[in-house]
Amino acid sequence: CTGFISCPDYLSGFGNEFSSEDPRCPGALPKGQNSPQVCPYGLYAEQLSGSAFTCPRPTNKRSWFYRILPSVRHKPYTTVDNGNLTETWDEMHPDPNQVERDGECVCLCGLHTICGAGDTKTRNGISIHMFTCNTSMIDRCFNNSDGDFLIVPQQGKILVTTEFGKMMVEPKEICVIQQGMRFSVDVFGDTRGYVLEVYGAHFELPDLGPIGANGLANPRDFLTPVAWYEDREVANGYTVINKYQGKLFSSQQDFSPFNVVAWHGNYTPYKYHLSNFMVMNCVAFDHADPSIFTVLTAKSTRPGVAIADFVIFPPRWGVADHTFRPPYYHRNCMSEFMGLIEGHYEAKEEGFQPGGGSLHSMMTPHGPDGACFEKNSTAPLKPERVAEGTMAFMFESSFSMAVTKWGLETCQKLDKSYYKCWEPLRKHFDPNWRPKRITT
């Protein structure tokens, strides 16, 4: 589809064995084999591996491209300025305090690392970035050799062109660009959002356990682009930016990398609309743990422990009896980064802005602010809509994340008074309290 914006097509499913060919070249996929002596239409066969060759079948990830020119035809890589993208976690002294930054941030275009931990060289870790841009990538693309990007647009839609095809991604949608996949982004005005990067693992759907076969993020709602190619020579050079071991490099070539006429495999980019999430929640009493809202998880080698979980807090019904319904006060062995796409977060309705973020580090106390506690301790417990018009989310990680110098200082948007939202909490203890007698 040459007029892609008006007629998007996708393949439905999560982790499926897909195949797709551009309708302009029917029969471009080889029959019965991956690498024939001569490919249809004179194409080159190229495999993209997202796992070791010998991984068990359930975790073995790879796709085959049939492209006009192979990606190996490029000039040598040279280093480029990293800007505010970093993997240096000791820039600042460790700080266990609750951290919140305002939504508005005036800064140069690109990726800006807020926090993270781990190491790309050992393939074990996580980074959280903000992205801001107002200009499309013209004759430029990005390739992440270090890990997977989970992209959460907050303001402005983005058109993501990949070697697999194109995806239009709007606020309240997410997309995942897995390790090694080249992509370019077109924007339609001032655009910003969040990026969760994981090294050494791919995102997958969480296990459902006693929930059963259906619920949370259903596989059918994940969408993968269909094949689309351009056979375009670039006289002034096409730039491929490669993130490798936390540093940026660029190489030049004289053709568009989006020259894949057909492809097949189970290692693909994909997108998902958060409104499709089938919410599970308490219908009797008490507050369920936020893990019940997990959309995607990147597992560690320890059972039940994630490198990163992507969790959302969507509109839903609150019906619990005899219960303080907002999130409980908490100290956690995990790190929690909160973001807000739109609306007002239920546990802190004032001050936490769309486009902002907060980090509650390991074992640092957090929970509802004073106003939220007082309001919900006396509110009538009738069925009510919670988070209507709101979409908040959390990146939760088993890593103890460090905040970068950009996140703490350079951006100049750190809310140093964040702790004051809990100062109105007052003592309610009454040693003479007795349970009410129930008379018949």
Tab-separated table of C-alpha atoms in Angstrom:
chain	number	residue	atom	x	y	z
A	1	CYS	CA	0.000	0.000	0.000
A	2	THR	CA	1.839	3.091	-1.202
A	3	GLY	CA	-0.559	5.477	0.558
A	4	PHE	CA	0.066	3.812	3.900
A	5	ILE	CA	-1.343	6.460	6.218
A	6	SER	CA	-4.827	6.062	4.730
A	7	CYS	CA	-4.863	2.256	4.544
A	8	PRO	CA	-2.849	0.540	7.312
A	9	ASP	CA	-2.796	-3.254	7.301
A	10	TYR	CA	-1.492	-5.507	10.035
A	11	LEU	CA	-1.100	-9.151	10.925
A	12	SER	CA	-2.806	-10.164	14.183
A	13	GLY	CA	-1.187	-12.245	16.928
A	14	PHE	CA	1.722	-12.365	19.378
A	15	GLY	CA	4.879	-14.331	18.545
A	16	ASN	CA	3.233	-16.031	15.575
A	17	GLU	CA	4.960	-17.500	12.541
A	18	PHE	CA	4.024	-14.764	10.089
A	19	SER	CA	4.687	-14.363	6.378
A	20	SER	CA	4.104	-11.308	4.227
A	21	GLU	CA	4.995	-10.053	0.787
A	22	ASP	CA	4.378	-6.682	-0.822
A	23	PRO	CA	1.433	-7.087	-3.238
A	24	ARG	CA	3.459	-5.318	-5.929
A	25	CYS	CA	5.646	-8.440	-6.119
A	26	PRO	CA	3.445	-11.537	-5.812
A	27	GLY	CA	5.358	-14.762	-5.246
A	28	ALA	CA	8.375	-13.004	-3.716
A	29	LEU	CA	8.539	-15.526	-0.861
A	30	PRO	CA	10.529	-18.617	-1.889
A	31	LYS	CA	8.562	-21.866	-1.904
A	32	GLY	CA	9.618	-24.595	0.500
A	33	GLN	CA	13.024	-23.209	1.539
A	34	ASN	CA	14.668	-20.149	3.079
A	35	SER	CA	17.746	-19.596	0.928
A	36	PRO	CA	17.355	-20.765	-2.684
A	37	GLN	CA	20.228	-20.499	-5.122
A	38	VAL	CA	18.342	-17.715	-6.885
A	39	CYS	CA	15.549	-15.890	-5.043
A	40	PRO	CA	12.397	-14.703	-6.844
A	41	TYR	CA	12.752	-11.269	-8.474
A	42	GLY	CA	16.536	-11.443	-8.026
A	43	LEU	CA	16.275	-10.649	-4.297
A	44	TYR	CA	18.826	-11.401	-1.574
A	45	ALA	CA	17.949	-13.715	1.339
A	46	GLU	CA	19.001	-12.455	4.787
A	47	GLN	CA	18.203	-13.852	8.228
A	48	LEU	CA	17.701	-11.720	11.359
A	49	SER	CA	18.254	-13.796	14.506
A	50	GLY	CA	16.739	-12.652	17.786
A	51	SER	CA	17.946	-15.663	19.776
A	52	ALA	CA	20.762	-18.184	19.739
A	53	PHE	CA	20.370	-20.828	17.028
A	54	THR	CA	20.058	-23.563	19.652
A	55	CYS	CA	17.372	-21.990	21.851
A	56	PRO	CA	14.386	-24.270	22.499
A	57	ARG	CA	11.607	-23.874	19.961
A	58	PRO	CA	9.305	-21.829	22.268
A	59	THR	CA	12.008	-19.148	22.649
A	60	ASN	CA	13.726	-19.418	19.253
A	61	LYS	CA	13.271	-16.117	17.399
A	62	ARG	CA	14.253	-15.387	13.794
A	63	SER	CA	12.912	-13.889	10.573
A	64	TRP	CA	13.970	-14.139	6.946
A	65	PHE	CA	14.103	-11.064	4.688
A	66	TYR	CA	14.001	-11.066	0.891
A	67	ARG	CA	15.464	-7.723	-0.001
A	68	ILE	CA	16.744	-5.750	-2.960
A	69	LEU	CA	20.215	-5.284	-1.430
A	70	PRO	CA	21.575	-6.896	1.752
A	71	SER	CA	22.195	-4.777	4.842
A	72	VAL	CA	25.890	-5.664	4.790
A	73	ARG	CA	26.532	-3.144	1.988
A	74	HIS	CA	27.496	-0.037	3.935
A	75	LYS	CA	30.535	2.083	4.765
A	76	PRO	CA	32.433	1.561	8.064
A	77	TYR	CA	30.844	2.796	11.289
A	78	THR	CA	32.181	5.948	12.891
A	79	THR	CA	31.422	7.314	16.363
A	80	VAL	CA	28.858	10.074	16.838
A	81	ASP	CA	27.907	12.221	19.821
A	82	ASN	CA	25.686	10.389	22.314
A	83	GLY	CA	23.949	13.556	23.463
A	84	ASN	CA	21.932	12.695	26.586
A	85	LEU	CA	21.857	8.972	25.835
A	86	THR	CA	24.007	7.169	28.379
A	87	GLU	CA	24.775	3.893	30.080
A	88	THR	CA	26.969	5.464	32.750
A	89	TRP	CA	25.190	4.709	36.012
A	90	ASP	CA	27.748	6.290	38.376
A	91	GLU	CA	27.454	9.897	37.145
A	92	MET	CA	25.659	10.866	40.340
A	93	HIS	CA	25.855	9.736	43.957
A	94	PRO	CA	23.166	7.126	44.751
A	95	ASP	CA	19.931	8.749	45.959
A	96	PRO	CA	17.172	6.601	47.523
A	97	ASN	CA	14.687	9.482	47.735
A	98	GLN	CA	11.424	9.524	45.813
A	99	VAL	CA	12.094	11.331	42.515
A	100	GLU	CA	9.529	13.116	40.365
A	101	ARG	CA	10.050	15.225	37.253
A	102	ASP	CA	7.537	17.583	35.655
A	103	GLY	CA	5.924	16.741	32.334
A	104	GLU	CA	7.189	19.745	30.395
A	105	CYS	CA	10.825	19.549	29.410
A	106	VAL	CA	12.578	21.887	26.993
A	107	CYS	CA	15.512	20.014	25.513
A	108	LEU	CA	17.130	19.030	22.262
A	109	CYS	CA	15.553	16.370	20.081
A	110	GLY	CA	16.430	12.738	20.619
A	111	LEU	CA	16.709	10.183	23.396
A	112	HIS	CA	17.391	11.327	26.960
A	113	THR	CA	18.260	8.669	29.518
A	114	ILE	CA	16.548	9.137	32.887
A	115	CYS	CA	17.699	6.061	34.789
A	116	GLY	CA	18.834	2.486	34.446
A	117	ALA	CA	21.106	-0.310	35.625
A	118	GLY	CA	23.086	-3.219	34.267
A	119	ASP	CA	25.378	-3.539	31.315
A	120	THR	CA	24.933	-3.975	27.572
A	121	LYS	CA	28.188	-5.909	27.273
A	122	THR	CA	26.990	-8.672	29.602
A	123	ARG	CA	23.464	-8.468	28.112
A	124	ASN	CA	21.688	-7.911	31.407
A	125	GLY	CA	20.049	-4.636	32.268
A	126	ILE	CA	17.537	-1.884	31.655
A	127	SER	CA	17.384	1.779	30.636
A	128	ILE	CA	14.510	4.239	30.737
A	129	HIS	CA	14.568	7.151	28.301
A	130	MET	CA	12.387	10.075	27.283
A	131	PHE	CA	12.145	10.939	23.610
A	132	THR	CA	11.325	14.361	22.201
A	133	CYS	CA	11.205	15.317	18.535
A	134	ASN	CA	9.556	17.702	16.113
A	135	THR	CA	11.301	16.636	12.911
A	136	SER	CA	10.959	13.402	10.996
A	137	MET	CA	13.989	11.213	10.302
A	138	ILE	CA	14.811	11.954	6.646
A	139	ASP	CA	17.241	9.488	5.051
A	140	ARG	CA	18.181	8.251	8.523
A	141	CYS	CA	17.279	5.158	10.514
A	142	PHE	CA	18.118	3.720	13.919
A	143	ASN	CA	19.324	0.256	14.869
A	144	ASN	CA	19.650	-0.900	18.493
A	145	SER	CA	22.263	-3.650	18.813
A	146	ASP	CA	21.968	-3.593	22.616
A	147	GLY	CA	18.355	-4.570	23.263
A	148	ASP	CA	14.642	-4.087	22.694
A	149	PHE	CA	12.776	-0.767	22.733
A	150	LEU	CA	9.252	-0.545	24.149
A	151	ILE	CA	8.017	2.861	22.974
A	152	VAL	CA	5.151	4.687	24.724
A	153	PRO	CA	4.051	7.826	22.816
A	154	GLN	CA	2.568	10.452	25.126
A	155	GLN	CA	2.074	13.413	22.797
A	156	GLY	CA	1.695	13.130	19.040
A	157	LYS	CA	1.410	10.088	16.817
A	158	ILE	CA	4.434	8.543	15.128
A	159	LEU	CA	4.718	6.633	11.864
A	160	VAL	CA	7.343	3.932	12.373
A	161	THR	CA	8.871	2.511	9.194
A	162	THR	CA	10.676	-0.800	9.703
A	163	GLU	CA	12.212	-3.455	7.483
A	164	PHE	CA	8.983	-5.412	8.037
A	165	GLY	CA	6.597	-2.616	7.071
A	166	LYS	CA	4.983	0.439	8.657
A	167	MET	CA	3.121	1.064	11.907
A	168	MET	CA	1.140	4.139	12.918
A	169	VAL	CA	1.413	4.459	16.704
A	170	GLU	CA	-0.666	6.984	18.639
A	171	PRO	CA	-0.861	7.921	22.339
A	172	LYS	CA	-2.421	5.028	24.312
A	173	GLU	CA	-0.731	2.639	21.901
A	174	ILE	CA	2.703	1.109	22.390
A	175	CYS	CA	5.119	-0.469	19.958
A	176	VAL	CA	8.060	-2.793	20.464
A	177	ILE	CA	11.107	-2.653	18.185
A	178	GLN	CA	13.227	-5.672	18.979
A	179	GLN	CA	17.021	-5.866	18.991
A	180	GLY	CA	18.667	-5.350	15.616
A	181	MET	CA	15.601	-4.084	13.726
A	182	ARG	CA	16.162	-0.945	11.690
A	183	PHE	CA	13.495	1.718	11.925
A	184	SER	CA	12.784	5.334	11.086
A	185	VAL	CA	10.208	7.675	12.632
A	186	ASP	CA	8.003	10.298	10.995
A	187	VAL	CA	6.278	12.832	13.264
A	188	PHE	CA	3.439	15.292	12.674
A	189	GLY	CA	4.333	18.052	15.106
A	190	ASP	CA	5.841	18.232	18.586
A	191	THR	CA	6.107	14.658	19.836
A	192	ARG	CA	7.306	13.061	23.039
A	193	GLY	CA	7.062	9.864	25.013
A	194	TYR	CA	8.817	7.204	27.024
A	195	VAL	CA	11.114	4.337	26.055
A	196	LEU	CA	11.835	1.218	28.089
A	197	GLU	CA	14.960	-0.583	26.896
A	198	VAL	CA	15.890	-4.083	28.047
A	199	TYR	CA	19.115	-5.949	27.370
A	200	GLY	CA	19.324	-9.718	27.111
A	201	ALA	CA	15.630	-10.657	27.083
A	202	HIS	CA	12.618	-10.145	24.861
A	203	PHE	CA	9.171	-9.053	25.986
A	204	GLU	CA	6.525	-11.748	26.291
A	205	LEU	CA	3.005	-12.084	27.594
A	206	PRO	CA	2.796	-12.842	31.326
A	207	ASP	CA	1.610	-16.264	32.411
A	208	LEU	CA	-2.061	-16.252	33.385
A	209	GLY	CA	-2.094	-19.077	35.966
A	210	PRO	CA	-5.530	-19.543	37.535
A	211	ILE	CA	-6.937	-16.657	35.448
A	212	GLY	CA	-7.197	-19.235	32.665
A	213	ALA	CA	-6.857	-18.986	28.914
A	214	ASN	CA	-8.190	-15.440	28.433
A	215	GLY	CA	-7.523	-12.091	30.029
A	216	LEU	CA	-5.104	-9.181	30.416
A	217	ALA	CA	-3.431	-8.526	27.033
A	218	ASN	CA	-4.862	-11.030	24.570
A	219	PRO	CA	-2.536	-12.208	21.757
A	220	ARG	CA	-4.990	-11.383	18.970
A	221	ASP	CA	-4.782	-7.653	19.790
A	222	PHE	CA	-1.072	-7.374	18.967
A	223	LEU	CA	-0.460	-6.141	15.422
A	224	THR	CA	2.569	-6.711	13.183
A	225	PRO	CA	3.103	-4.678	9.988
A	226	VAL	CA	2.746	-6.165	6.516
A	227	ALA	CA	5.561	-6.089	3.987
A	228	TRP	CA	6.243	-2.761	2.278
A	229	TYR	CA	9.354	-1.772	0.357
A	230	GLU	CA	10.949	1.166	-1.368
A	231	ASP	CA	13.576	0.759	-4.102
A	232	ARG	CA	15.227	4.098	-3.606
A	233	GLU	CA	18.789	5.207	-4.217
A	234	VAL	CA	20.018	8.091	-2.068
A	235	ALA	CA	22.609	10.181	-3.848
A	236	ASN	CA	23.593	12.199	-0.782
A	237	GLY	CA	23.871	9.087	1.392
A	238	TYR	CA	21.560	7.290	3.792
A	239	THR	CA	22.655	7.288	7.459
A	240	VAL	CA	22.253	4.240	9.682
A	241	ILE	CA	22.643	5.072	13.406
A	242	ASN	CA	23.671	2.054	15.471
A	243	LYS	CA	23.499	1.897	19.270
A	244	TYR	CA	26.217	-0.542	20.295
A	245	GLN	CA	27.514	-1.110	23.839
A	246	GLY	CA	25.777	2.051	24.955
A	247	LYS	CA	27.449	4.261	22.331
A	248	LEU	CA	26.193	5.671	19.046
A	249	PHE	CA	27.817	5.002	15.684
A	250	SER	CA	26.828	5.939	12.134
A	251	SER	CA	27.467	4.428	8.742
A	252	GLN	CA	26.600	5.562	5.237
A	253	GLN	CA	25.035	3.717	2.328
A	254	ASP	CA	23.540	4.814	-0.959
A	255	PHE	CA	20.150	3.098	-0.739
A	256	SER	CA	17.157	2.885	1.587
A	257	PRO	CA	17.343	0.023	4.105
A	258	PHE	CA	13.571	-0.428	3.824
A	259	ASN	CA	13.956	-2.542	0.701
A	260	VAL	CA	12.454	-5.789	2.023
A	261	VAL	CA	9.977	-7.084	-0.558
A	262	ALA	CA	8.877	-10.111	1.479
A	263	TRP	CA	9.600	-11.701	4.836
A	264	HIS	CA	8.589	-14.570	7.095
A	265	GLY	CA	9.334	-15.511	10.706
A	266	ASN	CA	8.397	-14.955	14.339
A	267	TYR	CA	10.837	-12.144	15.197
A	268	THR	CA	8.998	-8.943	14.334
A	269	PRO	CA	8.086	-5.451	15.533
A	270	TYR	CA	4.561	-5.058	16.840
A	271	LYS	CA	2.107	-2.602	18.359
A	272	TYR	CA	-0.755	-2.809	20.860
A	273	HIS	CA	-3.598	-0.485	21.869
A	274	LEU	CA	-3.888	-0.219	25.657
A	275	SER	CA	-7.687	0.081	25.501
A	276	ASN	CA	-7.775	-3.605	24.482
A	277	PHE	CA	-6.421	-4.677	27.872
A	278	MET	CA	-8.925	-6.945	29.642
A	279	VAL	CA	-8.756	-5.652	33.203
A	280	MET	CA	-8.878	-8.058	36.131
A	281	ASN	CA	-9.632	-6.521	39.506
A	282	CYS	CA	-10.895	-7.234	42.996
A	283	VAL	CA	-14.665	-7.769	43.221
A	284	ALA	CA	-14.920	-8.517	46.975
A	285	PHE	CA	-12.410	-6.818	49.286
A	286	ASP	CA	-8.803	-5.618	49.508
A	287	HIS	CA	-6.548	-4.243	46.794
A	288	ALA	CA	-4.989	-6.578	44.228
A	289	ASP	CA	-1.244	-6.299	43.636
A	290	PRO	CA	-0.418	-4.195	40.538
A	291	SER	CA	1.048	-7.251	38.806
A	292	ILE	CA	-2.558	-8.035	37.808
A	293	PHE	CA	-2.234	-5.143	35.321
A	294	THR	CA	0.898	-6.455	33.534
A	295	VAL	CA	0.782	-6.077	29.757
A	296	LEU	CA	4.258	-7.393	28.877
A	297	THR	CA	7.165	-8.839	30.833
A	298	ALA	CA	10.857	-9.374	30.118
A	299	LYS	CA	11.793	-12.274	32.373
A	300	SER	CA	15.049	-12.752	34.229
A	301	THR	CA	16.645	-16.137	34.880
A	302	ARG	CA	14.936	-16.261	38.308
A	303	PRO	CA	11.399	-17.665	38.195
A	304	GLY	CA	8.789	-14.979	38.784
A	305	VAL	CA	11.310	-12.121	38.755
A	306	ALA	CA	11.367	-9.721	35.810
A	307	ILE	CA	14.106	-7.624	34.300
A	308	ALA	CA	11.192	-5.349	33.507
A	309	ASP	CA	7.394	-5.429	33.562
A	310	PHE	CA	5.204	-3.003	31.650
A	311	VAL	CA	2.114	-2.380	33.806
A	312	ILE	CA	-0.837	-0.072	33.110
A	313	PHE	CA	-3.548	1.476	35.291
A	314	PRO	CA	-6.459	1.836	32.869
A	315	PRO	CA	-10.065	2.951	33.422
A	316	ARG	CA	-11.963	0.290	35.387
A	317	TRP	CA	-14.615	-0.305	38.025
A	318	GLY	CA	-13.850	-0.143	41.744
A	319	VAL	CA	-16.274	-2.216	43.809
A	320	ALA	CA	-14.302	-3.573	46.784
A	321	ASP	CA	-16.161	-3.530	50.112
A	322	HIS	CA	-14.592	-2.518	53.480
A	323	THR	CA	-11.474	-1.503	51.569
A	324	PHE	CA	-9.132	1.422	51.070
A	325	ARG	CA	-9.363	1.328	47.286
A	326	PRO	CA	-6.370	3.375	46.054
A	327	PRO	CA	-2.898	1.765	45.976
A	328	TYR	CA	-1.621	0.815	49.403
A	329	TYR	CA	1.481	2.204	51.129
A	330	HIS	CA	4.422	0.172	50.018
A	331	ARG	CA	8.105	-0.617	50.275
A	332	ASN	CA	9.194	-2.820	47.399
A	333	CYS	CA	12.178	-5.022	46.534
A	334	MET	CA	11.625	-3.803	42.949
A	335	SER	CA	12.193	-0.367	41.381
A	336	GLU	CA	9.060	1.412	40.151
A	337	PHE	CA	9.093	4.086	37.436
A	338	MET	CA	5.685	5.696	36.910
A	339	GLY	CA	4.611	7.602	33.812
A	340	LEU	CA	1.385	9.324	32.782
A	341	ILE	CA	0.017	9.395	29.235
A	342	GLU	CA	-3.152	11.358	30.007
A	343	GLY	CA	-5.441	12.316	32.887
A	344	HIS	CA	-4.740	12.282	36.630
A	345	TYR	CA	-3.172	9.371	38.502
A	346	GLU	CA	-5.544	8.161	41.206
A	347	ALA	CA	-2.978	8.103	44.039
A	348	LYS	CA	-1.661	11.621	43.304
A	349	GLU	CA	-4.202	13.682	41.429
A	350	GLU	CA	-2.319	16.969	41.742
A	351	GLY	CA	1.191	17.704	40.525
A	352	PHE	CA	1.864	14.528	38.536
A	353	GLN	CA	1.605	15.728	34.945
A	354	PRO	CA	1.211	13.862	31.639
A	355	GLY	CA	4.690	13.396	30.223
A	356	GLY	CA	6.201	13.432	33.712
A	357	GLY	CA	7.648	10.544	35.655
A	358	SER	CA	8.492	9.355	39.141
A	359	LEU	CA	10.988	6.796	40.395
A	360	HIS	CA	10.452	4.956	43.654
A	361	SER	CA	13.676	3.109	44.269
A	362	MET	CA	14.086	-0.215	46.021
A	363	MET	CA	12.659	-0.180	49.560
A	364	THR	CA	11.890	3.553	49.391
A	365	PRO	CA	8.415	4.140	50.904
A	366	HIS	CA	5.680	5.411	48.619
A	367	GLY	CA	1.905	5.477	48.381
A	368	PRO	CA	-1.108	7.801	48.215
A	369	ASP	CA	-0.601	11.439	49.133
A	370	GLY	CA	-2.318	13.032	52.102
A	371	ALA	CA	-5.355	14.301	50.199
A	372	CYS	CA	-5.951	10.925	48.604
A	373	PHE	CA	-5.778	9.118	51.947
A	374	GLU	CA	-8.230	11.440	53.706
A	375	LYS	CA	-10.678	11.418	50.815
A	376	ASN	CA	-10.733	7.646	50.366
A	377	SER	CA	-10.767	6.782	54.060
A	378	THR	CA	-14.221	8.324	54.389
A	379	ALA	CA	-15.637	7.935	50.878
A	380	PRO	CA	-18.886	5.943	50.491
A	381	LEU	CA	-17.994	2.530	49.070
A	382	LYS	CA	-20.339	2.380	46.142
A	383	PRO	CA	-19.405	1.046	42.688
A	384	GLU	CA	-17.433	3.738	40.886
A	385	ARG	CA	-15.388	4.240	37.778
A	386	VAL	CA	-11.683	4.548	38.575
A	387	ALA	CA	-9.152	6.383	36.395
A	388	GLU	CA	-11.759	7.494	33.863
A	389	GLY	CA	-9.990	9.527	31.170
A	390	THR	CA	-6.612	8.471	32.560
A	391	MET	CA	-3.845	6.174	31.396
A	392	ALA	CA	-0.952	5.788	33.803
A	393	PHE	CA	1.703	3.101	33.560
A	394	MET	CA	4.665	1.636	35.403
A	395	PHE	CA	8.008	0.210	34.341
A	396	GLU	CA	8.863	-2.148	37.211
A	397	SER	CA	12.290	-3.753	37.430
A	398	SER	CA	14.266	-6.070	39.676
A	399	PHE	CA	17.293	-3.819	39.036
A	400	SER	CA	18.257	-1.067	41.464
A	401	MET	CA	18.266	1.835	39.019
A	402	ALA	CA	20.498	4.897	39.127
A	403	VAL	CA	19.260	8.296	37.962
A	404	THR	CA	21.415	10.058	35.376
A	405	LYS	CA	22.816	13.548	35.600
A	406	TRP	CA	20.354	14.604	32.892
A	407	GLY	CA	17.455	13.260	34.930
A	408	LEU	CA	18.548	14.921	38.171
A	409	GLU	CA	20.127	18.165	36.974
A	410	THR	CA	20.406	18.945	33.272
A	411	CYS	CA	16.703	18.763	32.460
A	412	GLN	CA	15.998	21.215	35.312
A	413	LYS	CA	12.553	19.750	35.874
A	414	LEU	CA	13.140	17.772	39.072
A	415	ASP	CA	10.403	18.431	41.635
A	416	LYS	CA	12.463	18.854	44.789
A	417	SER	CA	9.304	19.283	46.847
A	418	TYR	CA	7.862	15.891	45.868
A	419	TYR	CA	8.251	14.544	49.406
A	420	LYS	CA	5.919	17.247	50.703
A	421	CYS	CA	2.859	15.523	49.230
A	422	TRP	CA	3.082	13.048	52.146
A	423	GLU	CA	3.666	15.633	54.893
A	424	PRO	CA	-0.088	16.254	55.443
A	425	LEU	CA	-0.482	12.617	56.556
A	426	ARG	CA	-1.483	12.833	60.210
A	427	LYS	CA	-1.789	10.412	63.068
A	428	HIS	CA	-5.193	8.740	63.482
A	429	PHE	CA	-4.170	6.294	66.200
A	430	ASP	CA	-6.684	5.955	69.050
A	431	PRO	CA	-5.672	3.570	71.874
A	432	ASN	CA	-9.290	3.587	73.116
A	433	TRP	CA	-10.692	2.318	69.829
A	434	ARG	CA	-12.915	-0.733	70.111
A	435	PRO	CA	-14.689	-2.629	67.350
A	436	LYS	CA	-18.312	-1.692	66.911
A	437	ARG	CA	-20.767	-4.116	68.380
A	438	ILE	CA	-23.288	-5.514	65.992
A	439	THR	CA	-26.743	-5.729	67.572
A	440	THR	CA	-29.600	-7.825	66.278
